Each structure stands twice: as C-alpha cells, then as structure tokens.
CSV table of C-alpha atoms and ligand atoms in Angstrom, one decimal:
chain,number,residue,atom,x,y,z
A,16,MET,CA,12.6,4.0,-17.8
A,17,ARG,CA,14.0,2.7,-14.5
A,18,PHE,CA,11.8,-0.4,-14.5
A,19,SER,CA,12.2,-1.5,-18.1
A,20,GLY,CA,12.1,-5.3,-18.1
A,21,LYS,CA,10.8,-5.5,-14.5
A,22,VAL,CA,7.6,-7.1,-13.3
A,23,ILE,CA,5.6,-5.3,-10.5
A,24,VAL,CA,2.6,-6.9,-8.6
A,25,ILE,CA,0.3,-4.4,-6.9
A,26,THR,CA,-2.6,-5.5,-4.7
A,27,GLY,CA,-5.6,-3.2,-4.3
A,28,GLY,CA,-4.7,-1.9,-7.7
A,29,ALA,CA,-8.2,-1.2,-9.0
A,30,GLN,CA,-8.3,2.4,-7.7
A,31,GLY,CA,-6.6,5.0,-5.5
A,32,ILE,CA,-3.0,4.7,-4.5
A,33,GLY,CA,-2.7,1.2,-6.0
A,34,ARG,CA,-3.9,2.4,-9.4
A,35,ALA,CA,-1.6,5.5,-9.3
A,36,THR,CA,1.3,3.2,-8.4
A,37,ALA,CA,0.5,1.0,-11.4
A,38,VAL,CA,0.4,4.0,-13.7
A,39,ARG,CA,3.7,5.2,-12.3
A,40,PHE,CA,5.5,1.9,-12.9
A,41,LEU,CA,4.0,1.6,-16.4
A,42,SER,CA,5.3,5.1,-17.2
A,43,GLU,CA,8.8,3.9,-16.3
A,44,GLY,CA,8.7,0.8,-18.5
A,45,ALA,CA,7.5,-2.0,-16.2
A,46,LYS,CA,5.0,-4.7,-16.8
A,47,VAL,CA,2.4,-4.6,-14.0
A,48,VAL,CA,0.0,-7.1,-12.4
A,49,ILE,CA,-2.8,-5.5,-10.5
A,50,ALA,CA,-5.0,-7.5,-8.1
A,51,ASP,CA,-8.2,-6.6,-6.3
A,52,VAL,CA,-11.4,-8.0,-4.9
A,53,ASN,CA,-13.4,-5.6,-7.0
A,54,ALA,CA,-13.4,-7.5,-10.3
A,55,ASP,CA,-15.4,-5.0,-12.4
A,56,ARG,CA,-13.3,-2.0,-11.3
A,57,LEU,CA,-10.1,-4.1,-11.6
A,58,HIS,CA,-10.7,-5.1,-15.2
A,59,ALA,CA,-11.9,-1.6,-16.2
A,60,THR,CA,-8.7,-0.1,-14.7
A,61,ALA,CA,-6.5,-2.6,-16.5
A,62,ALA,CA,-8.1,-1.6,-19.8
A,63,GLU,CA,-7.7,2.1,-19.0
A,64,ILE,CA,-4.1,2.1,-17.9
A,65,GLY,CA,-2.4,-0.4,-20.3
A,66,THR,CA,-2.6,-3.2,-22.8
A,67,PRO,CA,-2.7,-7.0,-22.4
A,68,GLU,CA,1.0,-6.9,-23.2
A,69,THR,CA,1.8,-4.6,-20.2
A,70,VAL,CA,-1.0,-5.1,-17.6
A,71,LEU,CA,-2.5,-8.3,-16.2
A,72,ALA,CA,-5.5,-8.2,-13.9
A,73,VAL,CA,-6.0,-11.0,-11.3
A,74,VAL,CA,-9.0,-11.0,-9.1
A,75,THR,CA,-7.6,-11.7,-5.6
A,76,ASP,CA,-8.7,-11.5,-2.0
A,77,VAL,CA,-5.4,-10.9,-0.2
A,78,ALA,CA,-6.7,-12.4,3.0
A,79,ASP,CA,-6.7,-15.8,1.3
A,80,LYS,CA,-3.3,-17.6,1.1
A,81,ASP,CA,-4.2,-19.7,-1.9
A,82,GLN,CA,-5.4,-16.6,-3.9
A,83,VAL,CA,-2.2,-14.7,-3.0
A,84,ASP,CA,0.0,-17.6,-4.0
A,85,ALA,CA,-2.0,-17.9,-7.3
A,86,LEU,CA,-1.5,-14.2,-7.9
A,87,VAL,CA,2.3,-14.4,-7.7
A,88,ALA,CA,2.2,-17.6,-9.8
A,89,ALA,CA,0.1,-15.8,-12.4
A,90,ALA,CA,2.6,-12.9,-12.6
A,91,VAL,CA,5.5,-15.3,-13.1
A,92,SER,CA,3.5,-17.3,-15.7
A,93,ALA,CA,2.4,-14.2,-17.7
A,94,PHE,CA,5.5,-12.1,-17.6
A,95,GLY,CA,8.2,-14.6,-16.6
A,96,ARG,CA,9.3,-13.1,-13.2
A,97,ILE,CA,8.5,-10.9,-10.3
A,98,ASP,CA,10.7,-8.0,-9.2
A,99,VAL,CA,8.6,-5.9,-7.0
A,100,MET,CA,5.6,-6.8,-4.8
A,101,VAL,CA,3.5,-3.9,-3.4
A,102,ASN,CA,1.1,-5.1,-0.6
A,103,ASN,CA,-1.3,-2.1,-0.9
A,104,ALA,CA,-4.8,-3.5,-0.5
A,105,GLY,CA,-6.5,-2.2,2.7
A,106,ILE,CA,-9.7,-1.5,4.4
A,107,ALA,CA,-10.5,1.1,7.1
A,108,PRO,CA,-13.8,0.7,8.9
A,109,VAL,CA,-14.6,3.8,11.0
A,110,MET,CA,-16.3,3.0,14.3
A,111,ASP,CA,-16.1,3.5,18.0
A,112,PHE,CA,-13.6,1.2,19.8
A,113,LEU,CA,-16.3,-0.6,21.8
A,114,ASP,CA,-18.4,-1.2,18.6
A,115,VAL,CA,-15.7,-3.3,17.0
A,116,SER,CA,-17.0,-6.9,16.8
A,117,PRO,CA,-14.7,-9.9,16.7
A,118,ASP,CA,-15.7,-10.4,13.0
A,119,THR,CA,-14.7,-6.9,12.1
A,120,PHE,CA,-11.4,-7.3,13.9
A,121,ASP,CA,-10.6,-10.5,12.1
A,122,ARG,CA,-11.6,-9.0,8.7
A,123,VAL,CA,-9.4,-5.9,9.1
A,124,MET,CA,-6.5,-8.0,10.3
A,125,GLY,CA,-7.1,-10.5,7.6
A,126,VAL,CA,-6.9,-8.0,4.8
A,127,ASN,CA,-4.4,-5.4,6.1
A,128,LEU,CA,-2.0,-7.5,8.2
A,129,LYS,CA,-2.3,-11.1,7.1
A,130,GLY,CA,-2.7,-9.9,3.5
A,131,ALA,CA,0.6,-8.1,3.7
A,132,PHE,CA,2.2,-11.1,5.5
A,133,LEU,CA,1.0,-13.6,2.9
A,134,GLY,CA,2.0,-11.3,0.0
A,135,THR,CA,5.4,-10.9,1.5
A,136,GLN,CA,5.8,-14.7,1.9
A,137,ALA,CA,4.6,-15.5,-1.6
A,138,ALA,CA,6.7,-12.8,-3.3
A,139,ALA,CA,9.8,-13.7,-1.2
A,140,ARG,CA,9.5,-17.4,-2.2
A,141,ALA,CA,9.3,-16.5,-5.9
A,142,MET,CA,12.2,-14.0,-5.6
A,143,ILE,CA,14.4,-16.5,-3.8
A,144,ALA,CA,13.7,-19.1,-6.5
A,145,GLN,CA,14.7,-16.5,-9.1
A,146,GLY,CA,17.9,-15.8,-7.2
A,147,GLU,CA,18.2,-12.1,-8.3
A,148,GLY,CA,16.8,-10.3,-5.3
A,149,GLY,CA,13.8,-8.1,-5.4
A,150,VAL,CA,11.8,-5.5,-3.5
A,151,ILE,CA,8.7,-5.9,-1.3
A,152,ILE,CA,6.8,-2.7,-0.3
A,153,ASN,CA,4.0,-2.7,2.4
A,154,MET,CA,1.5,0.2,2.3
A,155,SER,CA,1.3,1.2,5.9
A,156,SER,CA,-0.1,4.5,7.3
A,157,ILE,CA,0.7,7.3,9.7
A,158,ASN,CA,-1.9,5.5,11.8
A,159,SER,CA,0.6,2.7,12.4
A,160,GLY,CA,2.1,4.9,15.1
A,161,LEU,CA,-0.6,7.4,16.0
A,162,ALA,CA,-3.7,6.8,18.0
A,163,ASN,CA,-7.1,7.5,16.5
A,164,PRO,CA,-9.7,5.3,18.3
A,165,ASN,CA,-12.2,5.7,15.5
A,166,VAL,CA,-10.1,3.5,13.3
A,167,ALA,CA,-8.6,1.3,16.0
A,168,THR,CA,-8.5,-1.9,14.0
A,169,TYR,CA,-6.9,-0.2,11.1
A,170,ALA,CA,-4.3,1.4,13.3
A,171,ILE,CA,-3.6,-1.9,15.0
A,172,SER,CA,-3.2,-3.7,11.7
A,173,LYS,CA,-0.8,-1.1,10.3
A,174,GLY,CA,1.3,-1.1,13.5
A,175,GLY,CA,1.6,-4.9,12.9
A,176,MET,CA,2.4,-4.3,9.3
A,177,ASN,CA,5.4,-2.2,10.2
A,178,GLN,CA,6.8,-5.3,12.0
A,179,VAL,CA,6.1,-7.4,8.9
A,180,THR,CA,8.3,-5.0,7.1
A,181,SER,CA,11.1,-5.1,9.7
A,182,THR,CA,11.2,-8.8,10.3
A,183,ALA,CA,11.0,-9.7,6.6
A,184,ALA,CA,13.7,-7.2,5.8
A,185,VAL,CA,16.1,-9.0,8.1
A,186,ALA,CA,14.9,-12.5,7.1
A,187,PHE,CA,15.4,-11.8,3.3
A,188,ALA,CA,18.4,-9.5,3.4
A,189,PRO,CA,20.7,-12.5,2.7
A,190,HIS,CA,18.8,-13.0,-0.6
A,191,GLY,CA,19.2,-9.5,-1.7
A,192,ILE,CA,15.5,-8.8,-1.2
A,193,ARG,CA,14.7,-5.4,0.3
A,194,VAL,CA,11.5,-4.9,2.3
A,195,CYS,CA,10.2,-1.4,2.9
A,196,GLY,CA,7.1,0.4,4.0
A,197,VAL,CA,5.3,3.5,2.9
A,198,GLY,CA,3.1,5.3,5.5
A,199,PRO,CA,1.0,8.0,3.9
A,200,GLY,CA,-0.8,10.8,5.7
A,201,THR,CA,-4.2,11.6,4.4
A,202,ILE,CA,-4.4,11.1,0.6
A,203,ALA,CA,-7.4,12.1,-1.5
A,204,THR,CA,-8.8,8.7,-2.5
A,205,GLU,CA,-12.1,6.8,-2.1
A,206,ILE,CA,-11.2,5.4,1.3
A,207,ILE,CA,-10.9,9.0,2.6
A,208,LYS,CA,-13.9,10.3,0.8
A,209,GLY,CA,-16.0,7.6,2.5
A,210,ALA,CA,-14.6,8.3,6.0
A,211,PHE,CA,-14.0,12.0,6.1
A,212,THR,CA,-16.6,13.8,4.0
A,213,GLU,CA,-17.6,16.1,6.8
A,214,ARG,CA,-15.7,19.4,6.7
A,215,ALA,CA,-15.1,19.2,10.5
A,216,GLY,CA,-13.3,16.0,10.0
A,217,MET,CA,-11.2,17.5,7.2
A,218,ASN,CA,-10.3,20.5,9.2
A,219,ALA,CA,-9.1,18.2,12.0
A,220,ILE,CA,-6.7,16.7,9.6
A,221,LEU,CA,-5.6,19.9,7.9
A,222,ALA,CA,-5.0,21.6,11.3
A,223,ARG,CA,-2.3,18.9,11.9
A,224,THR,CA,-0.8,19.0,8.4
A,225,PRO,CA,2.0,21.6,8.0
A,226,LEU,CA,1.8,21.5,4.2
A,227,GLY,CA,-1.9,22.5,4.5
A,228,ARG,CA,-3.5,20.1,2.0
A,229,LEU,CA,-4.2,16.4,1.5
A,230,GLY,CA,-1.7,14.4,-0.5
A,231,GLU,CA,-2.4,13.0,-4.0
A,232,PRO,CA,-2.1,9.3,-4.9
A,233,GLU,CA,0.6,10.2,-7.3
A,234,GLU,CA,2.7,11.6,-4.5
A,235,VAL,CA,2.6,8.2,-2.7
A,236,ALA,CA,3.3,6.4,-6.0
A,237,GLY,CA,6.5,8.4,-6.4
A,238,VAL,CA,7.7,7.2,-3.0
A,239,VAL,CA,6.9,3.6,-3.9
A,240,ALA,CA,8.8,3.9,-7.2
A,241,PHE,CA,11.8,5.4,-5.4
A,242,LEU,CA,11.9,2.6,-2.8
A,243,ALA,CA,11.6,0.0,-5.6
A,244,SER,CA,14.4,1.6,-7.6
A,245,ASP,CA,18.1,1.2,-7.3
A,246,ASP,CA,18.3,4.7,-5.9
A,247,ALA,CA,17.1,3.1,-2.6
A,248,SER,CA,19.5,0.2,-2.9
A,249,TYR,CA,20.8,0.6,0.7
A,250,ILE,CA,17.3,1.1,2.3
A,251,THR,CA,15.6,-1.9,3.9
A,252,GLY,CA,13.3,-2.4,6.9
A,253,GLU,CA,12.3,1.3,6.9
A,254,THR,CA,8.9,2.8,6.6
A,255,ILE,CA,8.9,6.2,4.8
A,256,TYR,CA,6.1,8.7,5.6
A,257,PRO,CA,4.7,10.9,2.8
A,258,ASP,CA,2.4,12.8,5.2
A,259,GLY,CA,2.8,16.6,4.6
A,260,GLY,CA,4.7,16.8,7.9
A,261,ARG,CA,1.9,15.5,10.0
A,262,ARG,CA,3.8,12.9,12.1
A,263,ILE,CA,6.4,15.3,13.4
A,264,LEU,CA,4.1,18.2,14.2
A,265,ASN,CA,3.8,19.0,17.9
A,266,TYR,CA,0.9,21.5,17.7
A,267,THR,CA,-1.9,22.4,15.4
A,268,VAL,CA,-1.7,25.0,12.6
A,269,PRO,CA,-4.4,27.4,11.2
A,270,VAL,CA,-6.5,25.8,8.5
A,271,ARG,CA,-6.2,27.7,5.2
A,272,GLU,CA,-9.8,28.2,3.9
B,21,NAD,N1,-5.9,7.3,1.3
B,21,NAD,C1,-5.2,7.5,2.4
B,21,NAD,O1,-5.3,8.6,3.0
B,21,NAD,C2,-4.3,6.5,3.0
B,21,NAD,C3,-3.5,6.8,4.1
B,21,NAD,C4,-2.6,5.9,4.6
B,21,NAD,C5,-2.6,4.6,4.1
B,21,NAD,N2,-3.4,4.3,3.1
B,21,NAD,C6,-3.3,2.9,2.6
B,21,NAD,O2,-3.1,2.9,1.2
B,21,NAD,C7,-3.7,1.7,0.7
B,21,NAD,C8,-4.6,2.0,-0.5
B,21,NAD,O3,-5.5,2.9,0.0
B,21,NAD,P1,-6.5,3.8,-0.9
B,21,NAD,O4,-6.6,5.1,-0.3
B,21,NAD,O5,-6.0,3.8,-2.3
B,21,NAD,O6,-7.8,3.0,-0.7
B,21,NAD,P2,-9.0,2.6,-1.8
B,21,NAD,O7,-10.1,2.2,-0.9
B,21,NAD,O8,-9.2,3.7,-2.8
B,21,NAD,O9,-8.4,1.4,-2.5
B,21,NAD,C9,-8.2,0.2,-1.8
B,21,NAD,C10,-8.3,-1.0,-2.8
B,21,NAD,O10,-8.1,-2.2,-2.1
B,21,NAD,C11,-9.1,-3.1,-2.5
B,21,NAD,N3,-9.3,-4.2,-1.5
B,21,NAD,C12,-10.0,-4.1,-0.4
B,21,NAD,N4,-10.0,-5.3,0.2
B,21,NAD,C13,-9.2,-6.2,-0.6
B,21,NAD,C14,-8.9,-7.5,-0.5
B,21,NAD,N5,-9.3,-8.3,0.6
B,21,NAD,N6,-8.1,-8.0,-1.5
B,21,NAD,C15,-7.7,-7.3,-2.5
B,21,NAD,N7,-8.1,-6.0,-2.7
B,21,NAD,C16,-8.8,-5.4,-1.7
B,21,NAD,C17,-10.3,-2.3,-2.8
B,21,NAD,O11,-11.3,-3.0,-3.6
B,21,NAD,C18,-9.7,-1.0,-3.4
B,21,NAD,O12,-9.7,-1.1,-4.8
B,21,NAD,C19,-4.4,1.0,1.9
B,21,NAD,O13,-3.6,0.0,2.4
B,21,NAD,C20,-4.6,2.1,2.9
B,21,NAD,O14,-4.7,1.6,4.2
B,21,NAD,C21,-4.3,5.2,2.5
C-alpha cells in the first residue's frame, strides 16, 4: 500500500494505459482522479474500477488550460490534495508527412504537448502551495526519439514532451517535486489496434522488439507506479522506456509466429 493517503490525477484515464495506471494506484491504496474527453467511457470506467470514495471522474480536454486547472482544483476539492499528476492523454493520427494539415498539427500538439505542459503547470502550482513536494509523470513514447514519418506529428509532440519533463524537473526540484517521463514501446491498447491492425504492420514492430511481443498496459502502469513511489526518490528529469528492448536494438530479429 505504497500510495495509501495519496491522491493521483491521471489524464486519458478512461481506457488503455491510463485506466491500467488508475487500477494500479487504487490497488496500492491511493485515491484516484481520472480525466478524459470521452465522458461516457470515463464514467463507466470510474464505476468499474472503484467507488465514489476512491475514484473521481472529471470530463476534461487537456488541451484547454481552464479545464486542466479545473481538473486539479476538483482533485484538491474532493480528496484534499494532489500528490501525483500523470499526463497520459494522447492522440496519434497516422498519415503521410505531406498530408498533415495545420489543423491536425495544432490538435496533436495541443493534446500531447500543450496538454502535458498545462498539466505540469497546474499540478506544480498546487503541489508548491501544499509545500510537501510531489511527482509529475509525462507519458511519452519511444517515438519521442525514433523517426516514423507516418506518425510525424505524434513523434514531434513526444520529443517536445521529453523537454517538458527535463525543464520542469529542474524548475521544480527546489520544491521537492520530481518530474519524470515514461516512454512505452508498442502496448496492446485501442490506440494501437486502430493504427496497426494489419499483420504486416505488426510484424514490422515485432521484428524490432527483442522480447518478441507487445507490451501490456499493466507493464507500463508498473513503471509509472515505481517512478511515483519513494523507491524512485532520486530520479528526476529522466524518461524510462518500457519497450521490450526496441530502442537499443541495432538490427531486426526473426518474428516468432
Ligand atoms: N499504446 C501504445 O503503444 C503507446 C506507446 C507509447 C506511448 N503511448 C502513450 O500512452 C498514452 C495512452 O495511450 P493508450 O495506448 O492508452 O491510448 P488510448 O487511445 O487507449 O487512450 C487514450 C485516452 O486519452 C483520451 N484523450 C484523447 N484526447 C484527449 C484530450 N484532449 N483530453 C483528455 N483525454 C483525451 C482518449 O479519450 C483515451 O481515453 C498516450 O499518451 C500515448 O501516446 C502509448
């Protein structure tokens, strides 16, 4: 029960990695606030994973500063404090580089990059006011440092997000606030099912994954929980990559059928 008495805010918490992260924190004693633009799914998830005493659902578009500020305020109002902010909401449109319109570019940056920036600001302000430190975790991706032109806007936004993590870590270190990133490889969630349903696409991923399989949302949630815990008390500004060995591989491996 490492998070007993702690309050965790998770954006994009209606499904996938965000939902698995919420379940993980609940299992370790935390109270959890999940936020998402998908109101129906968000409320259904809140009812499935906890009770009104342990889970609060706040419909939020993370690209909107007022809504992000209201989310953190709702967490403090409902549960009295905020200890961990997980900026997890994200979108990943798949398209050719030259097909990216200015509107698409702005939307992806708004959700993935500005959303993490606004979440970091809002959480840090509340944590500084509390005066007891805290942890902010940004959900990055291996695509933050690898080039896949079919998801150029996504990769660009996650590269920028790593600098949100770095700069905020230095900015808030004097307040005892740690800021870390988690950069998953390919995890079996909706975002992936939508983009990579073709076997050829899946093989391209597995041929570059030494562990030979996709990751599970729970395996990312475990890394988030570690970074949020006191076991990671001397880690800040770093992005950790649960990716099955994909980032460090310098050749392809046979796909296990
Ligand atoms: N699944 C992967 O392989 C993978 C790999 C690397 C990084 N990630 C990152 O992990 C995070 C979660 O991904 P996932 O696989 O669980 O995706 P997902 O699509 O299953 O879930 C993302 C959630 O974010 C929500 N969301 C989208 N836009 C939002 C907005 N403007 N405001 C609030 N919520 C919004 C969606 O409604 C959805 O519930 C994302 O940031 C993604 O980039 C995922």
